[in-house]
Amino acid sequence: MKQVTGTHSVKLDKFCLVAATAALLSLIFPLTGIDAETGKQIAFVGDIPGLAIAMALCVIVGAAFTWLGVGKIQYAAIILAVAVFGCWQAVTALYDHGLAGHATSGFWLFILSLWAFVWRGIDVVARYRSLETAKQQSANILVPIAFGIWLLFVWEVIVAGFGVPQVLLPAPSAIGVRFINSTDTLAADFYQTFIKAVISGYVIGCGSAFIVAIAVDRVPFLKRGLLPLGNMVSALPIIGVAPIMVMWFGFDWQSKAAVIVIMTFFPMLVNTVTGLNAAGKLEKDLMATYASGYWSTLLRLRLPAAMPFIFNALKINSTLALIGAIVAEFFGTPIVGMGFRISTEVGRMNVDMVWAEIALAALAGTAFYGAVAFAERKATSWHPSFRVRRH
Amino acid sequence: MTLKAVVNNVAKMPASTDAVVDIQKLSLTFQTADGPVYALSDVDLTIERGDFVSFIGPSGCGKTTLLRVIADLEKATGGDISINGVSAQEARENRAYGYVFQAPALLPWRTIERNVTLPLEIMEISKEERIRRGHEALKLVELNGFEKKFPWQLSGGMQQRASIARALSFDADLLLMDEPFGALDEIVRDHLNEQLLKLWARTNKTVAFVTHSIPEAVYLSSKIVVMSPRPGRIIDVIKTDFPKDRGLDIRETPEFLEVAHRVREGLRAGHSYDE
């Protein structure tokens, strides 16, 4: 945003105005509630110099940029730096100065001020355009990271500030501590659920669906007979199928892999069959003029043309597979596995462990999806959605 | 063409003429839900070795269909067709012709080089040989230096030239071209026409060329086949005798205008008959 130097209209930066006003009010309003025993307020702004400095800084910087506008990326860096300092002081005040569970309007106004700064700062970074790839890429990476950290901060502050019981929602810091202290258990669960069940189920499910898709494409009666049947199998509820698979294949990872095979088979089958028909008539005629045989045409034209569809199925299945494995473990497992851990720790009210497993599942699922998406980028870089100019 | 090739071809040929394409009483009827559509009816045509034959006519006159029958992409429902003395299907299986479509039809996941050498790959020719022939074909259409580019990095005219190089790469004697320059602008089109003529003069290939532009047909051809629609049939065959190394300037000569006039008259006659 550029400063407007008109005589009667100066355009103010609304977010910075909100930040400055909220910070100013936070200095005035009470920071905490009244202690039931002493009848006095637990803490004053004056008692916590770090927090007071952060609030004052927010007022000054907010006021300055209300007039200047946050047009430059350097300005955004300044307000984000102020916000980071503010967040640090807020957390310190919560845990070291007894605000946890007692925070009131003054504190929340300060959080509102930080929110306005972060919003404005990320907004500027998100709109940043540079011809230098390195700068552009760091800006692109910074946006989701900054946003993620901010969400974790808000979660932490709300849980601590309102004193939310841990059973309802543990703070991210508590989950992190639990995560780091239980890496052995988590690693064993990950190995059991992800490496053994998910990977094998995914490979068998997608691989067999791919082969069946080629057979379906080659043999017309299979297309009419097998596709509706596959549709029916995919519509089976996982909750109903999982215990049966456990009876068939035992408690170990094989039954989970079987559930994943059932879940992933149909999306892969349908997408591959559709993809095999994606090659245009013109290209098929072209192959006919070279008297290209069935396998030659399949390999050189139809499979490459089907790749975007196949990768679509692989991406869908990468998330389905993990869900399938975790849910299937609710119906009987050896005493290890992500689903097993979640179901038992919930029973013991160890909610932070449940959250640590959820975090692990989120990390593993994201990494899995990311790996498939990366392979897609490499394999179908010719596709219009990925084209990079290479002049 | 080498002497040996000529001898071979003559030996293969049952007829005494040097006909590459011989079509007699050919007809093609499509069965549709609205009743039969007579796409071609009673077509007689001979294309001699070294001819540049243009098919011209309004949309729906069956000129593309005729070319597709020659290429065995459509089956005739009546009459006879022979290419190099064998049936159209055998000719296709022998890879007797290179076909250039209206659109470049380059495969987007292959580089220009790998697109041009696609037919050689299907014919299971060794990699070194493929690369050598690919280079040669690209040189013929002046696209050398673009081997590693992808189709979408090239302009429309360059893409169409690449598709011509692909049709030339396996050195078939017959080139079938279906309005290859129809989607290009006038200047690029003139340039490609000149290049095509040079190529024809140099390689002595037989070319069958579908167009709906009268100047293009007259400029390029040694024989112009005028067609009319519903049912698609030939109404005139005009031979021209411009030298093989003609330049774009012949388009201003009286002979050129005379031939163009005759083509236009033929097209008009075909139309009045239809309405």
XYZ file of C-alpha atoms in Angstrom:
666
model
C 0.000 0.000 0.000
C 1.390 3.394 -0.963
C 1.062 6.471 1.160
C -1.413 8.865 -0.346
C -0.164 12.445 -0.125
C -3.407 14.215 -0.791
C -4.432 17.285 1.200
C -7.631 15.840 2.626
C -7.393 12.049 2.331
C -4.656 10.012 3.953
C -5.156 6.258 3.595
C -4.577 4.576 6.938
C -3.427 0.989 7.336
C -6.426 -0.535 9.121
C -4.645 -3.568 10.530
C -1.839 -1.482 12.044
C -4.461 0.894 13.440
C -6.221 -2.045 15.129
C -2.858 -3.310 16.433
C -1.879 0.062 17.894
C -5.306 0.700 19.460
C -5.594 -2.786 20.965
C -2.046 -2.568 22.392
C -2.784 0.844 23.893
C -5.969 -0.487 25.531
C -4.120 -3.575 26.786
C -1.861 -1.287 28.825
C -4.933 0.178 30.523
C -7.270 -2.795 30.995
C -6.611 -5.322 33.812
C -4.269 -8.132 32.884
C -5.617 -10.780 35.275
C -8.583 -11.638 37.435
C -8.696 -11.293 41.195
C -7.110 -13.962 43.361
C -9.808 -15.606 45.478
C -7.609 -15.807 48.591
C -5.932 -12.410 48.704
C -8.664 -10.398 46.973
C -6.002 -8.666 44.899
C -5.111 -8.847 41.248
C -2.538 -11.517 40.524
C -0.294 -9.418 38.320
C -0.033 -5.895 36.935
C 1.571 -4.780 33.714
C 4.094 -2.875 35.794
C 5.254 -6.127 37.421
C 6.152 -7.669 34.069
C 8.585 -5.302 32.313
C 9.039 -7.568 29.260
C 5.307 -7.621 28.548
C 5.041 -3.883 29.150
C 7.849 -3.199 26.681
C 6.213 -5.474 24.085
C 2.870 -3.682 24.491
C 4.492 -0.252 24.233
C 6.444 -1.391 21.172
C 3.205 -2.552 19.555
C 1.646 0.857 20.185
C 4.591 2.733 18.670
C 5.191 0.445 15.687
C 1.464 0.111 15.046
C 0.983 3.886 15.078
C 3.992 4.434 12.804
C 2.873 1.927 10.187
C -0.725 3.126 10.360
C 0.640 6.237 8.673
C 3.462 4.725 6.615
C 1.564 1.700 5.331
C 3.160 -1.744 4.996
C 4.100 -1.399 1.327
C 7.593 -2.864 1.504
C 8.668 -6.352 2.440
C 11.136 -4.779 4.913
C 8.253 -3.112 6.779
C 6.483 -6.482 6.923
C 9.678 -7.954 8.403
C 9.679 -5.256 11.104
C 6.066 -5.839 12.157
C 6.549 -9.611 12.099
C 9.649 -9.235 14.279
C 7.651 -7.121 16.739
C 4.909 -9.767 16.681
C 7.427 -12.554 17.414
C 8.802 -10.561 20.365
C 5.246 -9.960 21.569
C 4.355 -13.663 21.329
C 7.447 -14.587 23.320
C 6.585 -12.092 26.059
C 2.961 -13.278 26.152
C 4.025 -16.896 26.678
C 6.546 -15.844 29.334
C 3.866 -13.862 31.165
C 1.513 -16.838 31.073
C 3.895 -19.399 32.511
C 6.366 -17.323 34.595
C 4.116 -14.631 36.026
C 1.051 -16.634 36.944
C -1.274 -15.473 34.161
C -2.101 -19.058 33.180
C -5.777 -19.700 33.851
C -6.391 -16.099 34.989
C -5.840 -13.955 31.902
C -8.486 -11.260 31.284
C -9.284 -8.422 28.894
C -5.882 -6.662 28.968
C -4.067 -9.821 27.945
C -6.553 -10.742 25.214
C -6.408 -7.210 23.773
C -2.670 -7.672 23.482
C -3.233 -10.988 21.625
C -5.659 -9.143 19.311
C -2.946 -6.589 18.614
C -0.480 -9.373 17.765
C -3.095 -11.014 15.544
C -3.491 -7.798 13.523
C 0.285 -7.528 13.042
C 0.708 -11.160 12.007
C -2.237 -11.007 9.617
C -0.908 -7.893 7.921
C 2.667 -9.183 7.820
C 1.803 -12.585 6.329
C -0.506 -10.882 3.861
C 2.361 -8.748 2.543
C 4.724 -11.729 2.335
C 2.066 -13.789 0.534
C 1.716 -11.078 -2.088
C 5.485 -10.730 -2.493
C 6.642 -11.168 -6.103
C 10.287 -11.437 -7.054
C 11.998 -12.471 -10.276
C 14.786 -14.052 -8.235
C 13.711 -17.652 -7.692
C 15.506 -18.050 -4.363
C 13.773 -15.008 -2.826
C 10.391 -15.991 -4.233
C 10.735 -19.541 -2.946
C 11.705 -18.466 0.555
C 8.671 -16.151 0.603
C 6.477 -19.028 -0.603
C 7.767 -21.309 2.159
C 7.596 -18.627 4.839
C 3.837 -18.070 4.465
C 2.573 -21.539 5.492
C 5.287 -21.872 8.188
C 4.463 -18.503 9.751
C 0.761 -19.266 9.558
C 1.257 -22.685 11.167
C 3.365 -21.260 13.997
C 0.766 -18.570 14.606
C -2.025 -21.168 14.876
C 0.042 -23.179 17.368
C 0.654 -20.000 19.363
C -3.061 -19.133 19.459
C -3.857 -22.693 20.522
C -1.229 -22.531 23.282
C -2.340 -19.128 24.541
C -6.036 -19.982 24.578
C -5.486 -23.280 26.404
C -3.122 -21.693 28.953
C -4.899 -18.353 29.298
C -8.340 -19.865 29.941
C -6.894 -22.809 31.853
C -8.584 -25.449 29.613
C -8.342 -28.896 31.291
C -5.804 -31.156 29.663
C -8.349 -33.919 29.055
C -10.353 -31.612 26.833
C -7.478 -30.119 24.887
C -3.799 -30.246 25.809
C -1.572 -27.329 24.836
C 0.716 -27.924 21.851
C 3.731 -27.608 24.132
C 2.405 -30.473 26.284
C 1.844 -32.580 23.165
C 5.361 -31.733 21.972
C 6.885 -32.755 25.292
C 4.947 -36.021 25.247
C 6.009 -36.600 21.630
C 9.701 -36.153 22.433
C 9.490 -38.285 25.600
C 7.773 -41.190 23.818
C 9.761 -41.422 20.599
C 10.452 -45.125 21.204
C 6.755 -45.998 21.454
C 5.911 -43.736 18.542
C 8.647 -45.262 16.390
C 7.384 -48.782 17.110
C 3.791 -47.739 16.332
C 4.922 -46.013 13.136
C 6.832 -49.078 12.020
C 3.891 -51.387 12.719
C 1.162 -49.240 11.184
C 2.854 -47.275 8.455
C 5.828 -49.285 7.220
C 4.206 -52.709 7.560
C 0.480 -52.196 6.974
C 0.116 -48.962 4.999
C 2.973 -49.402 2.545
C 2.213 -53.048 1.753
C -1.556 -52.487 1.542
C -1.049 -49.433 -0.659
C 1.334 -51.186 -3.023
C -0.819 -54.327 -3.290
C -4.075 -52.372 -3.641
C -2.855 -49.854 -6.223
C -0.728 -52.407 -8.082
C -3.496 -54.990 -8.443
C -6.015 -52.303 -9.432
C -3.611 -51.103 -12.126
C -3.228 -54.590 -13.590
C -6.991 -55.238 -13.417
C -7.610 -51.856 -15.099
C -5.483 -52.902 -18.065
C -7.333 -56.220 -18.252
C -10.689 -54.423 -18.014
C -9.631 -52.111 -20.799
C -8.591 -55.040 -22.995
C -11.603 -57.294 -22.341
C -14.972 -55.562 -22.869
C -17.073 -57.958 -20.762
C -14.902 -57.268 -17.717
C -15.700 -53.580 -18.081
C -19.424 -54.337 -17.844
C -19.127 -57.046 -15.219
C -16.280 -55.975 -12.971
C -16.653 -52.196 -12.727
C -20.101 -52.274 -11.014
C -18.820 -55.014 -8.704
C -15.762 -52.945 -7.796
C -18.073 -50.045 -7.092
C -20.018 -52.214 -4.651
C -16.875 -53.368 -2.834
C -15.688 -49.783 -2.416
C -19.056 -48.840 -0.932
C -18.631 -51.407 1.874
C -18.279 -49.667 5.245
C -14.754 -50.016 6.618
C -16.116 -50.524 10.122
C -17.920 -53.635 8.901
C -15.073 -54.990 6.795
C -12.240 -54.499 9.287
C -13.342 -57.102 11.919
C -13.938 -59.663 9.153
C -10.474 -59.050 7.764
C -9.067 -59.515 11.273
C -10.821 -62.893 11.444
C -9.500 -63.863 8.035
C -5.942 -62.617 8.228
C -5.197 -62.476 11.953
C -4.311 -59.698 14.362
C -1.072 -58.594 12.755
C -0.519 -56.105 9.943
C -1.852 -58.453 7.211
C -5.481 -57.792 8.140
C -4.852 -54.020 8.073
C -3.192 -54.322 4.672
C -6.272 -56.235 3.484
C -8.553 -53.399 4.608
C -6.321 -50.922 2.780
C -6.409 -53.063 -0.373
C -10.227 -52.956 -0.304
C -10.219 -49.183 0.246
C -7.636 -48.270 -2.385
C -8.561 -50.740 -5.116
C -11.565 -48.999 -6.573
C -10.290 -45.397 -6.826
C -7.203 -46.721 -8.607
C -9.232 -48.987 -10.908
C -11.687 -46.303 -11.998
C -9.043 -43.631 -12.491
C -6.775 -45.907 -14.505
C -9.643 -47.087 -16.734
C -10.652 -43.460 -17.317
C -7.039 -42.472 -17.938
C -6.556 -45.214 -20.511
C -9.339 -43.603 -22.522
C -7.805 -40.140 -22.201
C -5.661 -40.346 -25.335
C -7.247 -38.368 -28.178
C -8.612 -39.833 -31.395
C -6.013 -37.934 -33.403
C -3.147 -39.503 -31.463
C -4.702 -42.957 -31.814
C -4.995 -42.417 -35.576
C -1.362 -41.325 -35.588
C -0.301 -44.569 -33.942
C -2.453 -46.489 -36.454
C -0.606 -44.869 -39.371
C 2.607 -46.387 -37.970
C 0.854 -49.777 -37.690
C 1.655 -49.659 -33.964
C 0.461 -52.781 -32.110
C -1.654 -52.904 -28.914
C 1.240 -53.036 -26.442
C 3.296 -50.480 -28.332
C 0.365 -48.035 -28.342
C -0.338 -48.780 -24.687
C 3.238 -48.079 -23.691
C 3.925 -45.075 -25.905
C 0.589 -43.305 -25.982
C -2.135 -44.518 -23.658
C -0.212 -45.026 -20.412
C 1.619 -41.690 -20.577
C -1.711 -39.998 -21.340
C -3.236 -41.821 -18.352
C -0.502 -40.693 -15.926
C -2.324 -37.606 -14.557
C -5.357 -39.803 -13.736
C -3.229 -42.544 -12.180
C -1.406 -40.066 -9.971
C -4.717 -38.597 -8.905
C -5.729 -42.025 -7.597
C -2.326 -42.532 -5.957
C -2.735 -39.236 -4.088
C -6.301 -39.993 -2.957
C -5.200 -43.462 -1.838
C -2.182 -42.182 0.099
C -4.515 -40.548 2.624
C -7.159 -43.302 2.497
C -4.553 -45.961 3.305
C -3.460 -44.352 6.578
C -7.039 -43.788 7.714
C -7.860 -47.397 6.876
C -4.930 -48.793 8.827
C -5.609 -46.731 11.950
C -9.322 -47.504 12.006
C -8.710 -51.208 11.331
C -6.417 -51.390 14.355
C -9.393 -50.597 16.588
C -10.653 -54.114 15.841
C -7.767 -56.121 17.180
C -4.012 -55.793 16.917
C -0.878 -56.956 18.638
C -0.062 -54.438 21.390
C 1.581 -51.969 19.040
C 0.346 -49.649 16.315
C -0.972 -46.114 15.953
C -4.646 -47.099 16.009
C -4.108 -49.450 18.958
C -2.299 -46.722 20.905
C -5.032 -44.166 20.263
C -7.815 -46.509 21.389
C -6.021 -47.617 24.589
C -4.641 -44.195 25.629
C -8.088 -42.633 25.248
C -9.311 -45.227 27.748
C -6.565 -44.220 30.177
C -7.314 -40.493 29.743
C -3.769 -39.963 28.414
C -5.049 -37.475 25.908
C -1.640 -35.938 25.271
C -0.434 -39.328 23.978
C -3.475 -39.534 21.694
C -2.560 -36.119 20.356
C 1.036 -37.158 19.874
C -0.202 -40.100 17.761
C -2.463 -37.736 15.826
C 0.522 -35.459 15.190
C 2.535 -38.463 14.024
C -0.283 -39.533 11.695
C -0.520 -35.996 10.330
C 3.243 -35.873 9.703
C 3.341 -39.321 8.106
C 0.260 -38.669 5.973
C 1.573 -35.324 4.780
C 4.997 -36.754 3.983
C 3.426 -39.674 2.106
C 1.153 -37.396 0.103
C 4.056 -35.045 -0.542
C 6.223 -37.879 -1.841
C 3.502 -39.016 -4.258
C 2.899 -35.417 -5.376
C 6.637 -34.975 -5.923
C 6.785 -38.136 -8.046
C 3.804 -36.823 -10.009
C 5.613 -33.573 -10.696
C 8.635 -35.458 -11.978
C 6.636 -37.945 -14.070
C 4.135 -35.533 -15.617
C 6.159 -32.339 -15.846
C 4.815 -32.042 -19.411
C 1.258 -31.578 -18.124
C -0.123 -28.022 -18.447
C -0.534 -27.712 -14.672
C 3.203 -28.259 -14.046
C 4.842 -26.743 -17.122
C 7.995 -24.793 -16.408
C 9.446 -22.638 -19.145
C 12.861 -23.985 -20.025
C 13.977 -21.670 -22.815
C 15.411 -42.653 -55.497
C 18.041 -45.237 -56.215
C 17.947 -47.375 -59.321
C 17.506 -50.484 -57.219
C 14.459 -49.018 -55.520
C 12.912 -48.195 -58.870
C 13.522 -51.722 -60.127
C 12.019 -53.137 -56.945
C 8.957 -50.966 -57.225
C 8.452 -51.838 -60.869
C 8.781 -55.490 -60.031
C 6.137 -55.144 -57.301
C 3.744 -53.260 -59.542
C 1.214 -55.436 -61.362
C -0.037 -52.611 -63.581
C 2.140 -51.201 -66.308
C 1.774 -47.619 -65.060
C 3.879 -46.078 -62.276
C 0.787 -45.497 -60.109
C 1.330 -45.118 -56.362
C -2.365 -44.835 -55.569
C -4.961 -46.410 -57.814
C -8.604 -45.876 -56.907
C -11.508 -47.287 -58.888
C -15.239 -46.732 -58.363
C -14.577 -46.100 -54.702
C -17.503 -45.276 -52.452
C -17.942 -44.868 -48.711
C -21.248 -44.677 -46.867
C -21.481 -43.991 -43.136
C -24.466 -45.561 -41.377
C -25.831 -43.075 -38.870
C -28.974 -42.893 -36.761
C -30.378 -40.377 -39.250
C -29.849 -42.749 -42.168
C -26.902 -43.321 -44.480
C -24.455 -40.498 -45.258
C -22.797 -40.802 -48.654
C -19.320 -39.483 -47.925
C -17.712 -40.643 -51.184
C -19.313 -41.906 -54.314
C -17.851 -43.324 -57.495
C -14.357 -41.913 -57.109
C -11.784 -42.797 -59.777
C -8.256 -41.478 -59.323
C -4.675 -42.377 -60.100
C -1.732 -40.752 -58.337
C 1.530 -41.263 -60.223
C 4.966 -41.507 -58.656
C 6.361 -38.044 -57.972
C 2.970 -36.330 -58.266
C 1.921 -33.518 -55.948
C -1.833 -33.940 -55.853
C -4.081 -31.438 -54.082
C -7.646 -32.233 -53.090
C -9.749 -29.086 -52.957
C -13.418 -28.567 -52.245
C -15.824 -27.080 -49.711
C -16.252 -28.550 -46.236
C -17.971 -31.910 -46.220
C -16.957 -32.832 -49.772
C -15.108 -35.903 -48.549
C -11.561 -34.785 -49.304
C -10.313 -35.670 -45.833
C -12.317 -38.908 -45.916
C -10.656 -39.825 -49.222
C -7.230 -39.225 -47.707
C -8.178 -41.318 -44.681
C -9.301 -44.151 -46.978
C -5.909 -44.023 -48.711
C -4.306 -44.171 -45.237
C -6.572 -47.079 -44.221
C -7.967 -45.040 -41.311
C -11.420 -45.524 -42.900
C -12.610 -48.576 -44.850
C -14.281 -48.058 -48.240
C -17.702 -49.649 -48.554
C -17.413 -50.184 -52.298
C -14.907 -50.104 -55.151
C -11.198 -50.837 -55.188
C -8.142 -49.110 -53.850
C -4.526 -50.167 -54.179
C -1.411 -48.484 -52.874
C 1.887 -49.551 -54.478
C -0.035 -52.486 -55.900
C -1.303 -53.832 -52.541
C -4.409 -53.150 -50.436
C -4.607 -50.044 -48.267
C -4.349 -52.131 -45.104
C -1.219 -53.926 -46.279
C 0.257 -50.601 -47.340
C -0.382 -49.208 -43.848
C 1.152 -52.276 -42.240
C 4.190 -51.854 -44.543
C 4.432 -48.234 -43.311
C 4.120 -47.040 -46.901
C 3.150 -43.476 -46.086
C 3.708 -40.631 -43.663
C 0.565 -38.816 -42.542
C 0.410 -35.183 -41.443
C -2.784 -34.247 -39.591
C -4.574 -30.898 -39.347
C -3.176 -30.460 -35.846
C 0.456 -31.247 -35.016
C -0.558 -34.142 -32.694
C 2.833 -34.102 -30.984
C 2.949 -36.070 -27.733
C 3.481 -33.500 -24.957
C 5.603 -35.820 -22.780
C 8.194 -36.309 -25.521
C 10.833 -33.849 -26.656
C 10.763 -32.744 -30.279
C 13.502 -35.244 -31.083
C 11.669 -38.128 -29.426
C 8.428 -37.096 -31.149
C 10.107 -37.082 -34.541
C 11.717 -40.471 -33.928
C 8.489 -42.019 -32.520
C 7.711 -43.949 -35.746
C 11.297 -45.246 -35.858
C 10.960 -46.401 -32.257
C 7.771 -48.299 -33.130
C 9.599 -49.844 -36.086
C 12.276 -51.008 -33.629
C 15.163 -49.219 -35.287
C 18.357 -48.905 -33.234
C 18.874 -45.828 -31.081
C 21.886 -44.414 -32.958
C 20.067 -44.783 -36.245
C 16.974 -43.114 -34.770
C 18.965 -40.126 -33.596
C 20.726 -39.812 -36.950
C 17.487 -39.944 -38.939
C 15.730 -37.638 -36.499
C 18.475 -35.055 -37.049
C 18.123 -35.374 -40.800
C 14.348 -34.995 -40.711
C 14.582 -31.949 -38.444
C 17.143 -30.406 -40.769
C 14.732 -30.840 -43.700
C 12.147 -28.683 -41.920
C 14.812 -26.294 -40.548
C 14.193 -27.225 -36.927
C 17.680 -28.372 -36.021
C 18.676 -27.036 -32.625
C 15.209 -27.637 -31.181
C 15.715 -31.353 -30.459
C 15.507 -31.051 -26.672
C 12.555 -28.654 -26.541
C 9.083 -29.798 -25.639
C 6.238 -29.244 -28.124
C 4.541 -26.578 -26.011
C 7.732 -24.517 -26.051
C 7.424 -24.091 -29.833
C 5.125 -21.861 -31.901
C 2.222 -23.372 -33.835
C 4.118 -23.213 -37.139
C 7.181 -24.888 -35.642
C 5.023 -27.603 -34.109
C 3.464 -28.339 -37.486
C 6.938 -28.457 -39.055
C 7.974 -30.941 -36.360
C 4.983 -33.100 -37.256
C 6.083 -32.988 -40.911
C 9.584 -34.019 -39.840
C 8.002 -36.950 -37.992
C 6.204 -38.027 -41.180
C 9.486 -37.742 -43.107
C 11.673 -39.489 -40.518
C 11.076 -43.036 -41.746
C 11.460 -42.019 -45.376
C 8.153 -43.277 -46.783
C 7.764 -42.440 -50.478
C 4.180 -41.287 -50.043
C 3.254 -38.262 -47.951
C -0.413 -37.711 -47.024
C -1.170 -34.248 -45.692
C -4.576 -33.214 -44.356
C -4.816 -29.404 -44.342
C -1.523 -29.219 -42.462
C -1.310 -25.431 -42.618
C -5.014 -24.695 -42.131
C -4.610 -23.262 -38.633
C -1.594 -21.054 -39.431
C -1.470 -17.439 -40.484
C -0.862 -16.356 -44.080
C 2.838 -15.453 -43.729
C 3.844 -18.651 -41.946
C 1.748 -20.580 -44.426
C 3.530 -19.059 -47.446
C 6.873 -19.857 -45.890
C 5.922 -23.460 -45.139
C 4.482 -23.884 -48.644
C 7.809 -22.798 -50.119
C 9.681 -25.188 -47.856
C 7.328 -28.026 -48.737
C 7.852 -27.444 -52.450
C 11.627 -27.461 -52.005
C 11.368 -30.667 -50.057
C 9.211 -32.249 -52.736
C 11.627 -31.170 -55.487
C 14.610 -32.514 -53.558
C 13.222 -35.855 -52.379
C 10.938 -36.738 -55.300
C 8.260 -37.989 -52.914
C 4.640 -38.429 -53.921
C 2.384 -36.037 -52.020
C -1.395 -36.049 -51.517
C -2.449 -32.745 -49.988
C -5.891 -31.703 -48.751
C -6.658 -27.987 -48.687
C -9.510 -25.548 -49.074
C -7.335 -22.700 -50.302
C -7.312 -22.226 -54.085
C -3.958 -20.319 -54.221
C -2.314 -22.951 -52.041
C -3.615 -25.791 -54.234
C -2.518 -24.136 -57.495
C 0.851 -23.034 -56.136
C 1.836 -26.451 -54.757
C 0.359 -29.016 -57.094
C 1.210 -30.876 -60.222
C -2.372 -32.141 -60.241
C -5.449 -30.550 -58.651
C -8.477 -32.673 -57.828
C -11.634 -30.574 -57.450
C -14.332 -32.210 -55.335
C -17.954 -31.431 -54.507
C -20.100 -32.467 -51.555
C -23.084 -34.745 -50.935
C -22.197 -37.220 -52.214
C -18.445 -36.526 -52.257
C -17.198 -36.960 -55.792
C -14.506 -35.696 -58.141
C -15.729 -33.119 -60.626
C -12.461 -32.020 -62.256
C -8.797 -33.017 -62.387
C -6.491 -30.225 -63.522
C -2.853 -30.784 -64.444
C -0.456 -27.883 -64.056
C 2.995 -27.602 -65.589
C 4.834 -25.120 -63.390
C 8.489 -26.012 -62.860
C 9.289 -27.947 -59.702
C 11.474 -25.146 -58.356
C 8.749 -22.518 -58.654
C 8.860 -19.451 -56.422
C 6.045 -17.601 -54.697
C 6.124 -15.008 -57.517
C 4.455 -17.389 -59.998
C 1.247 -16.518 -58.213
C 1.129 -13.283 -60.225
C 1.571 -14.929 -63.650
C -1.365 -15.258 -66.112
C -0.946 -19.076 -66.191
C -1.396 -19.256 -62.437
C -4.492 -17.076 -62.537
C -5.907 -19.151 -65.353
C -5.559 -22.391 -63.407
C -6.968 -20.729 -60.284
C -9.915 -19.533 -62.354
C -10.589 -23.047 -63.615
C -10.488 -24.420 -60.064
C -12.915 -21.751 -58.908
C -15.268 -22.493 -61.811
C -15.152 -26.179 -60.888
C -15.974 -25.456 -57.256
C -18.828 -23.161 -58.285
C -20.257 -25.785 -60.643
C -20.150 -28.331 -57.825
C -22.024 -25.958 -55.562
C -24.811 -24.987 -57.980
C -25.454 -28.661 -58.611
C -25.855 -29.131 -54.884
C -28.357 -26.328 -54.252
